[in-house]
Amino acid sequence: MSTPASATGQRILVVTPYPPVRDGIGAYAVQQVRALRRQGHHVEVVSPWPSAAHHHLPLEGPKGAKALKKLMAGFDRVIVHFHPDVFYANPSTPTSRISTGTALASAFRSGPPVEIRLHEVDRRWASASEQVEASSRSGFVATQVFEQAARASRAVFKAADEITVHVPEHERMMIDQFGVAPERVRLVDHGEDFTRRVPDDQAAARASLGLPAEGHVFVCIGFIQPHKGFDRAAAAFRGLDADGASLHIVGSVRVDDPSALDHQRELEALESQIPGVHLHLGFVSDEAFDRWIVAADTVVLPYRHIWSSSVAERARLYHRPVIATRVGGLADQIGEHPANTVVDDNAGLARAMAAAVGADASASAPVSTWEFDGPVDRSAVQAEIHRRAAAQRGIKVKAGPSAGAAKAKPGAVPEHVATPLRRLRAVPPPPATSARPGVSTVKRLIRRVIAWEVDPLREQLVDLQRASVKAAETADARLDEVADDHVDRHG
Amino acid sequence: MSDRRIALVPPRYGPDVVGGAELVLREVAHGLTARGWQVDVLTTCARDHHTWANHYPAATTDDAGVTVKRFRVVDDTSGTARADLIRTMALGEAPTLAQQEAWMNDGLRVPDLFHEILDTAERYRAIVVSPYLFWTSFAGGLVAPERTIVRPCLHDEPEARFELFEPLVTGVAKLWLNTDPEADLLDEIWPAHAPAEVIGEGIPVPESYDPAGFRKRHGLGERPFVLYAGRREGAKNWDALLDGFVAAVRKEDLDLDLVTFGVGEVHVPPDVEGRIIDLGLLSDRDKDDAFAAAAAYLQPSAMESFSRTVMEAWLAGTPVIANAASAVVSWHCDRSGAGLTYDDTTELEQCLRFVAEAPTEAAALAAPGRQYVLDHYTWPATLDRMEASLEAMP
């Protein structure tokens, strides 16, 4: 391979998703690979699918673990970038966790020292009782299976020589829940291999991005996904444009993810509603990513779920303050910087953003974004609820309450075309439950057997319903505009 | 980093490699080396773009002052992802990003080349990757985008619209384009593209031609012929050209033969044997003379981002007959006035008939072609533009 083993260098195998596939862990790992190679090590990479890695192996399941074990034999050291989706069936079952976990643990014990660099794992996997609670299964046999699954999951991490984590919370989780000896868990700097890609020149960065030179700039950046919570930042920003501030939501959407596309529409609707919010959709190169960070006065991480954040590390690299929600390991990750703020809820987020622009933070607590032009009666409130819900579903509606709705008769809730459609419940999977002993098991079995046939139909029905609602709501929004125009012209 | 050190990353490289984009990068390498740039070529061991077999050794060699580092091609996938994508597109559906990523990685890959760029990117003022569609450009171009120049050689083809290529087109330092129509196509497909400059490319100007000697060396006699040079394959519309020519010959007598040279198999129907002559691979000298000896040069490809052979024909004083579906070649023909275009086989037949029946007028048609090339596409002017662009890199 390309890097000959130096006299002092080790032969290191890195197990990870890898470029040129777009993947956050891959982008992280390639920086580590570069650093290790520059230290004089001979580094080879194995990825779960063909890539720029030297090897590719389907790593999923016991077969994947066995293949990995064989490959590991030729190396002095192995670094595994751990994400369950790489190694386990998705979704995993207790039995698949037993077989995969056992095989992985065996591989990790097989020879060269193994470092697991932990990116994500479900903490419930370590505990049989939590798994039982989270599932619909119970009884002695189920408990035994879950206990075995938990043992196998713990064994994976115990088999490694070292677990490296990015935040103290995960260090505690590995020790307390997965039973890893404390001396084998090490906290590493998420950004230890990160380097700056652009000069720290805020004025130049803003000019290049077409941002105003003055005014507080908030930036939310990354893949557009519902769990990133960029909509929360937009809602919290409401009213701050009066102070000259702007919020820029920057990122791309994976077009093969329907939930991300829905979320994109929601953000577009929020952009049209909330002055000062700007959505910049499209691929962001590494260099442009850093320019956005440099252009920012504050980087906002309003995540709903996250383990740890590379965005936070890029912000730290340029000493930009961060406002982040207290999820996953974020608080631990950003907490050490005095300019950073960790918030617990949407109100806290709004307060922190107001404080960042120098607005009276206490005045904005509790934050109310419900403002009405006219009297606050039921019809106005109901109309606003419809409007916001429509925005959330991705329908573009005008800022502020609909005049037509606000001037409707008190108590009259306008009936919308979409209403009957929205009231339909999404088609659920057939419930695999029964009061009769044993029937639930049979139903579950049948469900598994016919899932390949039933699930696509169900998904199609759900998609159809969603599309119908969207179409009807677009028509409703247009009708509201016409009604508003009519009121404006004729009173 | 050296101020005047650059890397060129073509998928193939060498004097015996057939391919316009590859040939141009070799000439760029030598041209910039002659102007004092340190040029490293980071490429594969492959010579044949169909098999991607490792033909050359994985080693560092010197090519007249250019350092050439070759890395082994890995081609160990099943091809199912490529087939899957083709099937999806055949159904009129847009492939997902995941499908596109699998497609890109389901063919040649060069991990050692990727890691060479990963290890050494900072040594270079610029890393020039080309053409856009190859794994070497896609993977290599994203390692250090801030110092990467993509020379896409963009065609209007479905792959050009793949979301997969967005980072390569929008996230790099610069794009080097060949022509204004390529710039228009880029604006249309990727309006948010990285800064782009029309750099063009250069054509070496032969000192002289020996058309009579060429006819003699290859036993072509005095019969007039039209010429096609390059890859004889579907992607270049070779089959359609052959069909059109054969149909025209069969319909009624057409006093023209078709001479061709390059790579790819030529299947001549038995009834027109003798009218189509395959010369295989030719020396550079023979190529120049072939252009001068032809009554017209045929360019059937609809997927040209420049068309070097058209320029070579015009330099040799030979008119061009080209597929109008290629916006770039049509643009060249229109600007120079030295070429005809056709939309279908009927028009092709009429073009051939014009050349056969009005050779003096056809030769006159070619007259402005040479000056067009000299005005726009010589190496000194092209290298001036490249140097200015490289020197503007941070």
XYZ file of N, CA, C and O in Angstrom, chain A residues 313-374:
248
model
N -16.859 22.069 17.390
C -15.390 22.069 17.334
C -14.866 23.088 16.341
O -13.856 23.737 16.572
N -15.564 23.203 15.195
C -15.123 24.204 14.221
C -15.291 25.604 14.820
O -14.467 26.481 14.604
N -16.374 25.829 15.581
C -16.584 27.133 16.227
C -15.465 27.404 17.232
O -14.937 28.511 17.321
N -15.088 26.366 17.964
C -14.026 26.540 18.961
C -12.687 26.879 18.285
O -11.911 27.676 18.797
N -12.485 26.271 17.118
C -11.239 26.499 16.382
C -11.068 27.987 16.054
O -9.951 28.491 15.973
N -12.201 28.669 15.848
C -12.146 30.105 15.500
C -12.624 30.981 16.665
O -12.912 32.157 16.466
N -12.759 30.393 17.833
C -13.168 31.137 19.040
C -14.504 31.850 18.855
O -14.670 32.996 19.265
N -15.450 31.190 18.223
C -16.776 31.778 18.092
C -17.670 31.224 19.204
O -17.687 30.007 19.444
N -18.425 32.117 19.873
C -19.313 31.652 20.936
C -20.421 30.753 20.384
O -20.849 30.928 19.238
N -20.863 29.871 21.228
C -21.875 28.892 20.819
C -23.042 28.936 21.795
O -22.842 29.060 23.004
N -24.244 28.858 21.245
C -25.426 28.620 22.088
C -25.917 27.221 21.729
O -26.178 26.946 20.554
N -26.023 26.350 22.695
C -26.397 24.964 22.395
C -27.415 24.450 23.397
O -27.455 24.900 24.548
N -28.208 23.519 22.931
C -29.172 22.889 23.834
C -28.481 21.784 24.638
O -27.484 21.206 24.191
N -29.058 21.485 25.788
C -28.435 20.493 26.668
C -28.895 19.083 26.241
O -29.788 18.500 26.829
N -28.319 18.591 25.165
C -28.645 17.233 24.715
C -27.346 16.479 24.474
O -26.311 17.083 24.162
N -27.419 15.163 24.626
C -26.234 14.328 24.410
C -25.071 14.856 25.212
O -25.214 15.187 26.389
N -23.933 14.940 24.560
C -22.748 15.418 25.266
C -22.431 16.870 24.978
O -21.316 17.335 25.256
N -23.403 17.613 24.429
C -23.103 18.983 24.005
C -22.669 19.873 25.154
O -21.718 20.653 25.029
N -23.381 19.759 26.286
C -23.056 20.642 27.410
C -21.621 20.412 27.851
O -20.862 21.353 28.082
N -21.237 19.150 27.939
C -19.850 18.833 28.307
C -18.892 19.366 27.266
O -17.820 19.875 27.579
N -19.274 19.224 26.007
C -18.357 19.574 24.930
C -18.083 21.074 24.871
O -16.955 21.496 24.640
N -19.108 21.886 25.063
C -18.897 23.331 24.879
C -18.778 24.073 26.196
O -18.428 25.250 26.221
N -19.069 23.370 27.287
C -19.219 24.041 28.571
C -17.999 24.781 29.065
O -18.107 25.779 29.784
N -16.826 24.317 28.643
C -15.627 24.898 29.230
C -15.344 26.325 28.753
O -14.565 27.037 29.345
N -15.970 26.729 27.666
C -15.697 28.054 27.110
C -16.643 29.071 27.757
O -17.857 28.924 27.674
N -16.106 30.137 28.369
C -16.983 31.045 29.121
C -18.010 31.771 28.257
O -19.074 32.139 28.749
N -17.701 31.964 26.980
C -18.649 32.697 26.125
C -19.799 31.813 25.658
O -20.753 32.292 25.058
N -19.700 30.523 25.893
C -20.742 29.615 25.407
C -21.922 29.563 26.371
O -21.773 29.782 27.572
N -23.071 29.223 25.826
C -24.273 29.144 26.649
C -24.984 27.829 26.366
O -25.171 27.469 25.206
N -25.351 27.153 27.440
C -26.137 25.927 27.284
C -27.557 26.221 27.741
O -27.755 26.813 28.815
N -28.531 25.843 26.921
C -29.925 26.143 27.277
C -30.706 24.837 27.404
O -30.327 23.812 26.832
N -31.804 24.941 28.177
C -32.577 23.727 28.450
C -33.836 23.613 27.613
O -34.384 22.524 27.498
N -34.325 24.729 27.096
C -35.592 24.666 26.369
C -35.678 25.832 25.377
O -34.760 26.650 25.272
N -36.813 25.911 24.691
C -36.974 26.944 23.665
C -36.943 28.347 24.255
O -36.397 29.280 23.651
N -37.538 28.499 25.434
C -37.532 29.822 26.073
C -36.094 30.224 26.402
O -35.687 31.379 26.191
N -35.333 29.261 26.892
C -33.925 29.529 27.205
C -33.139 29.895 25.958
O -32.276 30.784 25.975
N -33.475 29.211 24.870
C -32.800 29.490 23.595
C -33.088 30.925 23.158
O -32.176 31.674 22.760
N -34.361 31.317 23.264
C -34.749 32.682 22.875
C -34.053 33.702 23.777
O -33.577 34.742 23.300
N -33.984 33.415 25.058
C -33.314 34.346 25.988
C -31.837 34.479 25.634
O -31.285 35.573 25.604
N -31.205 33.338 25.374
C -29.763 33.367 25.076
C -29.485 34.126 23.783
O -28.515 34.887 23.692
N -30.345 33.934 22.796
C -30.128 34.640 21.524
C -30.379 36.132 21.699
O -29.653 36.972 21.143
N -31.402 36.477 22.491
C -31.666 37.900 22.757
C -30.478 38.518 23.491
O -30.037 39.632 23.168
N -29.958 37.791 24.472
C -28.824 38.314 25.237
C -27.607 38.517 24.328
O -26.852 39.474 24.478
N -27.444 37.615 23.368
C -26.285 37.702 22.473
C -26.301 38.977 21.642
O -25.253 39.536 21.334
N -27.492 39.466 21.288
C -27.554 40.704 20.480
C -27.668 41.940 21.361
O -27.830 43.054 20.858
N -27.643 41.719 22.677
C -27.700 42.861 23.584
C -29.108 43.320 23.874
O -29.317 44.369 24.473
N -30.095 42.540 23.427
C -31.474 42.872 23.777
C -31.685 42.521 25.240
O -30.902 41.766 25.827
N -32.748 43.030 25.794
C -33.004 42.770 27.202
C -33.462 41.323 27.354
O -34.590 40.976 27.041
N -32.541 40.510 27.829
C -32.843 39.088 27.903
C -33.989 38.808 28.860
O -34.831 37.951 28.606
N -34.049 39.565 29.966
C -35.103 39.285 30.940
C -36.462 39.670 30.376
O -37.471 39.035 30.648
N -36.443 40.721 29.520
C -37.718 41.157 28.939
C -38.295 40.110 28.010
O -39.486 40.036 27.794
N -37.437 39.320 27.475
C -37.932 38.324 26.530
C -38.226 36.989 27.205
O -38.386 35.982 26.549
N -38.294 37.006 28.532
C -38.610 35.762 29.231
C -39.854 35.942 30.092
O -39.892 36.855 30.923
N -40.889 35.197 29.973
C -41.004 34.134 28.991
C -41.269 34.718 27.600
O -41.916 35.741 27.471
N -40.796 34.050 26.615
C -40.938 34.557 25.265
C -42.331 34.254 24.739
O -42.798 33.138 24.815
N -42.988 35.276 24.240
C -44.253 35.028 23.568
C -44.124 35.460 22.124
O -43.776 36.603 21.842
N -44.340 34.562 21.243
C -44.267 34.907 19.828
C -45.664 35.048 19.251
O -45.838 35.136 18.044
N -46.666 35.038 20.134
C -48.050 35.138 19.668
C -48.474 36.600 19.725
O -48.786 37.119 20.785
N -48.448 37.206 18.596
C -48.871 38.605 18.546
C -49.997 38.732 17.529
O -49.947 38.111 16.462
N -50.997 39.553 17.873
C -52.149 39.700 16.986
C -52.367 41.164 16.672
O -52.158 42.029 17.535
N -52.784 41.410 15.458
C -53.055 42.799 15.073
C -54.320 43.325 15.756
O -54.360 44.438 16.247
N -55.324 42.496 15.791
C -56.612 42.939 16.311
C -56.911 42.290 17.650
O -55.999 41.884 18.368
